[in-house]
Amino acid sequence: MVISVAGPPAGRGVALFRNPVQIRDAAPDDATALLGLWGSGPLVGRTPEREAVAAPHEPSPQDGPVRDAESAIARVAADPDQRVLVATIDDQVAGAVQLSRGTFSPVHNESAVYVMHLQVAEEFRRHGVGHALMEATVTWAEEKDTSHVLAAAAVASRDANRFMARLGLAQVAVIRGTTTSALRSKLPVEPPAAARVGARTHRSVGAVLAQRRSMRRAQTRPS
């Protein structure tokens, strides 16, 4: 499904485009464009000239990330509770957003649409791309009879946070992240029995505390 959304009139110093914003689901063919939009590691700093130098049979550093992105896009497309929406202007990828649907909280039956990685390319900003993506988001939430929309924006991006605030999205949480190995380095090497979720053979918290009390009493007894 493709949705057309007319952007706001261009102001002074803003480029004009022939066609309105088009919103559609991402396809594997969008992998390279999305890597460029969201950041791709090996793709950064590569130029068309460098690409032309490589022989046709020579493996490109882009191949791995592009294949991974194609696989991820196909996986999302097969999941009815996930979407990656792409905004295009004049057949160019102008922005994108990742959507997922889940429960509002562990103790509520209400569902929510989670908005992640909303990004608009620099050259297409101030053309209604962000609004078009959010319009498509709320339309999907309504189609799925979803009562809430929760969106994440980068802390350092003042524009993104202001944009979300203008749409009435209040700050309800702060998302923090790190690698698994970095988090492990800040925690005990061997997690306590109480932290080993799902292992039936481990003792309960009460049993562990009881053993510790018994050991302390034994240490304080006179020899």
Short mmCIF file of C-alpha atoms in Angstrom, two decimals:
data_model
loop_
_atom_site.label_atom_id
_atom_site.label_comp_id
_atom_site.label_asym_id
_atom_site.label_seq_id
_atom_site.Cartn_x
_atom_site.Cartn_y
_atom_site.Cartn_z
CA MET A 1 0.00 0.00 0.00
CA VAL A 2 1.27 3.44 -0.94
CA ILE A 3 0.03 6.63 0.74
CA SER A 4 0.56 10.06 -0.80
CA VAL A 5 0.87 13.04 1.54
CA ALA A 6 1.31 16.60 0.34
CA GLY A 7 4.09 18.44 2.16
CA PRO A 8 3.99 22.02 3.45
CA PRO A 9 4.80 24.83 1.04
CA ALA A 10 8.54 25.27 0.62
CA GLY A 11 10.01 28.33 2.29
CA ARG A 12 12.98 30.45 1.32
CA GLY A 13 16.09 28.34 0.88
CA VAL A 14 14.13 25.05 0.79
CA ALA A 15 14.37 22.88 -2.33
CA LEU A 16 11.26 22.17 -4.35
CA PHE A 17 10.25 18.65 -5.39
CA ARG A 18 7.80 17.68 -8.08
CA ASN A 19 5.87 15.01 -6.21
CA PRO A 20 4.31 14.69 -2.75
CA VAL A 21 5.64 12.38 -0.05
CA GLN A 22 4.87 8.71 -0.72
CA ILE A 23 4.68 6.26 2.20
CA ARG A 24 5.06 2.52 1.68
CA ASP A 25 6.40 -0.56 3.39
CA ALA A 26 10.11 -1.15 3.01
CA ALA A 27 11.30 -3.83 0.60
CA PRO A 28 14.64 -5.67 0.48
CA ASP A 29 15.60 -3.45 -2.46
CA ASP A 30 15.63 -0.51 0.01
CA ALA A 31 18.45 -2.06 2.04
CA THR A 32 21.26 0.12 0.70
CA ALA A 33 19.24 3.33 1.04
CA LEU A 34 18.19 2.46 4.59
CA LEU A 35 21.76 1.65 5.59
CA GLY A 36 22.76 5.08 4.35
CA LEU A 37 19.89 6.71 6.21
CA TRP A 38 20.35 4.92 9.53
CA GLY A 39 24.13 4.51 9.42
CA SER A 40 25.87 1.44 8.10
CA GLY A 41 29.45 1.32 9.32
CA PRO A 42 31.23 -0.11 6.25
CA LEU A 43 29.13 2.08 3.95
CA VAL A 44 30.22 5.31 5.59
CA GLY A 45 32.93 7.10 3.68
CA ARG A 46 32.58 5.03 0.52
CA THR A 47 32.32 6.93 -2.73
CA PRO A 48 31.07 6.02 -6.22
CA GLU A 49 34.65 6.36 -7.45
CA ARG A 50 35.84 3.72 -5.00
CA GLU A 51 33.02 1.43 -6.01
CA ALA A 52 33.94 1.76 -9.68
CA VAL A 53 37.54 0.67 -8.98
CA ALA A 54 36.49 -2.70 -7.58
CA ALA A 55 36.32 -5.54 -10.07
CA PRO A 56 32.84 -7.04 -10.61
CA HIS A 57 33.86 -10.35 -9.04
CA GLU A 58 35.63 -8.76 -6.08
CA PRO A 59 33.58 -8.98 -2.85
CA SER A 60 32.58 -5.57 -1.57
CA PRO A 61 32.64 -4.62 2.14
CA GLN A 62 29.05 -3.54 1.61
CA ASP A 63 27.86 -7.03 0.73
CA GLY A 64 27.58 -8.28 4.31
CA PRO A 65 25.67 -5.31 5.73
CA VAL A 66 23.39 -5.14 2.68
CA ARG A 67 22.56 -8.84 2.90
CA ASP A 68 21.90 -8.52 6.62
CA ALA A 69 19.62 -5.54 6.01
CA GLU A 70 17.74 -7.35 3.25
CA SER A 71 17.19 -10.32 5.56
CA ALA A 72 16.02 -8.07 8.41
CA ILE A 73 13.58 -6.20 6.16
CA ALA A 74 12.13 -9.49 4.88
CA ARG A 75 11.76 -10.76 8.45
CA VAL A 76 9.88 -7.62 9.50
CA ALA A 77 7.63 -7.85 6.44
CA ALA A 78 6.60 -11.37 7.48
CA ASP A 79 5.63 -10.26 11.02
CA PRO A 80 2.11 -8.78 11.30
CA ASP A 81 3.15 -6.85 14.41
CA GLN A 82 6.13 -5.08 12.84
CA ARG A 83 6.62 -2.66 9.96
CA VAL A 84 9.38 -0.58 8.45
CA LEU A 85 7.84 2.37 6.60
CA VAL A 86 9.72 4.26 3.93
CA ALA A 87 8.97 7.81 2.80
CA THR A 88 9.96 8.67 -0.76
CA ILE A 89 10.03 11.90 -2.74
CA ASP A 90 10.66 11.74 -6.48
CA ASP A 91 11.48 8.01 -6.04
CA GLN A 92 14.24 8.79 -3.54
CA VAL A 93 14.19 7.48 0.04
CA ALA A 94 13.59 10.59 2.14
CA GLY A 95 12.93 9.02 5.53
CA ALA A 96 11.94 5.88 7.37
CA VAL A 97 10.60 4.60 10.66
CA GLN A 98 10.41 1.24 12.42
CA LEU A 99 7.11 0.27 14.04
CA SER A 100 6.23 -2.61 16.32
CA ARG A 101 3.10 -3.50 18.24
CA GLY A 102 3.05 -5.01 21.72
CA THR A 103 1.43 -4.78 25.12
CA PHE A 104 1.41 -1.44 26.89
CA SER A 105 2.86 -3.01 30.03
CA PRO A 106 3.30 -6.49 31.55
CA VAL A 107 0.09 -6.07 33.57
CA HIS A 108 -2.20 -4.46 30.99
CA ASN A 109 -4.14 -5.95 28.10
CA GLU A 110 -4.01 -2.70 26.14
CA SER A 111 -1.59 -2.60 23.24
CA ALA A 112 0.74 0.11 21.98
CA VAL A 113 2.59 0.92 18.79
CA TYR A 114 6.28 1.55 19.45
CA VAL A 115 7.98 4.06 17.14
CA MET A 116 11.73 3.63 16.74
CA HIS A 117 14.41 5.07 14.47
CA LEU A 118 12.33 7.84 12.94
CA GLN A 119 14.81 9.45 10.56
CA VAL A 120 14.55 12.01 7.76
CA ALA A 121 17.43 12.59 5.35
CA GLU A 122 19.01 16.02 5.70
CA GLU A 123 18.19 17.15 2.16
CA PHE A 124 14.48 16.25 2.57
CA ARG A 125 13.79 17.97 5.89
CA ARG A 126 11.11 20.65 6.12
CA HIS A 127 9.05 18.87 3.46
CA GLY A 128 6.55 17.10 5.73
CA VAL A 129 8.35 13.75 5.66
CA GLY A 130 8.28 13.29 9.44
CA HIS A 131 4.60 14.25 9.62
CA ALA A 132 3.79 11.84 6.80
CA LEU A 133 5.54 8.97 8.58
CA MET A 134 3.73 9.75 11.84
CA GLU A 135 0.40 10.00 10.02
CA ALA A 136 0.99 6.53 8.60
CA THR A 137 1.95 5.36 12.10
CA VAL A 138 -1.25 6.54 13.73
CA THR A 139 -3.29 5.16 10.83
CA TRP A 140 -1.77 1.72 11.43
CA ALA A 141 -2.44 2.05 15.17
CA GLU A 142 -6.08 2.83 14.43
CA GLU A 143 -6.37 -0.08 11.99
CA LYS A 144 -4.97 -2.40 14.67
CA ASP A 145 -7.31 -0.92 17.30
CA THR A 146 -4.26 0.12 19.34
CA SER A 147 -4.84 2.64 22.11
CA HIS A 148 -1.34 4.10 22.61
CA VAL A 149 1.68 5.24 20.60
CA LEU A 150 5.10 5.34 22.27
CA ALA A 151 8.01 6.94 20.40
CA ALA A 152 11.75 7.04 21.09
CA ALA A 153 13.94 9.94 20.01
CA ALA A 154 17.69 10.37 20.38
CA VAL A 155 18.57 12.40 23.47
CA ALA A 156 21.03 14.54 21.51
CA SER A 157 18.54 15.35 18.76
CA ARG A 158 16.79 18.55 19.81
CA ASP A 159 14.87 18.71 16.54
CA ALA A 160 13.49 15.18 16.94
CA ASN A 161 12.44 15.78 20.54
CA ARG A 162 10.80 19.10 19.67
CA PHE A 163 9.00 17.43 16.77
CA MET A 164 7.65 14.72 19.08
CA ALA A 165 6.61 17.30 21.67
CA ARG A 166 4.73 19.34 19.06
CA LEU A 167 2.76 16.21 18.22
CA GLY A 168 1.73 15.85 21.87
CA LEU A 169 4.10 13.02 22.78
CA ALA A 170 5.12 13.60 26.40
CA GLN A 171 8.29 12.19 27.93
CA VAL A 172 7.37 9.07 29.89
CA ALA A 173 10.70 7.22 30.09
CA VAL A 174 14.40 7.35 29.28
CA ILE A 175 15.88 4.51 27.23
CA ARG A 176 19.47 3.60 28.00
CA GLY A 177 21.59 1.04 26.17
CA THR A 178 24.94 -0.71 26.16
CA THR A 179 26.44 -3.95 24.91
CA THR A 180 25.88 -7.22 26.75
CA SER A 181 29.60 -7.56 27.47
CA ALA A 182 29.81 -4.01 28.86
CA LEU A 183 26.88 -4.67 31.19
CA ARG A 184 28.39 -7.99 32.31
CA SER A 185 31.63 -6.19 33.21
CA LYS A 186 29.67 -4.09 35.71
CA LEU A 187 27.99 -7.10 37.33
CA PRO A 188 29.27 -10.19 39.19
CA VAL A 189 30.98 -12.78 37.00
CA GLU A 190 28.80 -15.49 38.48
CA PRO A 191 25.21 -14.25 38.93
CA PRO A 192 23.54 -15.21 42.21
CA ALA A 193 21.04 -18.06 42.17
CA ALA A 194 18.15 -15.58 42.52
CA ALA A 195 19.10 -13.99 39.16
CA ARG A 196 19.09 -17.26 37.22
CA VAL A 197 15.56 -17.07 35.91
CA GLY A 198 13.90 -20.26 34.73
CA ALA A 199 16.28 -22.82 36.25
CA ARG A 200 14.20 -25.06 38.51
CA THR A 201 17.23 -26.70 40.10
CA HIS A 202 18.47 -23.47 41.70
CA ARG A 203 17.57 -22.68 45.27
CA SER A 204 15.06 -20.00 46.16
CA VAL A 205 16.07 -16.63 47.57
CA GLY A 206 14.84 -17.72 51.02
CA ALA A 207 17.06 -20.81 51.01
CA VAL A 208 20.11 -18.77 50.05
CA LEU A 209 19.49 -16.23 52.82
CA ALA A 210 18.90 -19.00 55.35
CA GLN A 211 22.24 -20.61 54.48
CA ARG A 212 24.06 -17.28 54.83
CA ARG A 213 22.53 -16.72 58.29
CA SER A 214 23.58 -20.21 59.32
CA MET A 215 27.15 -19.60 58.16
CA ARG A 216 27.34 -16.29 60.07
CA ARG A 217 26.10 -17.97 63.28
CA ALA A 218 28.68 -20.72 62.90
CA GLN A 219 31.47 -18.15 62.52
CA THR A 220 30.46 -16.28 65.68
CA ARG A 221 30.29 -19.39 67.92
CA PRO A 222 33.20 -19.76 70.42
CA SER A 223 35.60 -22.55 69.50
#
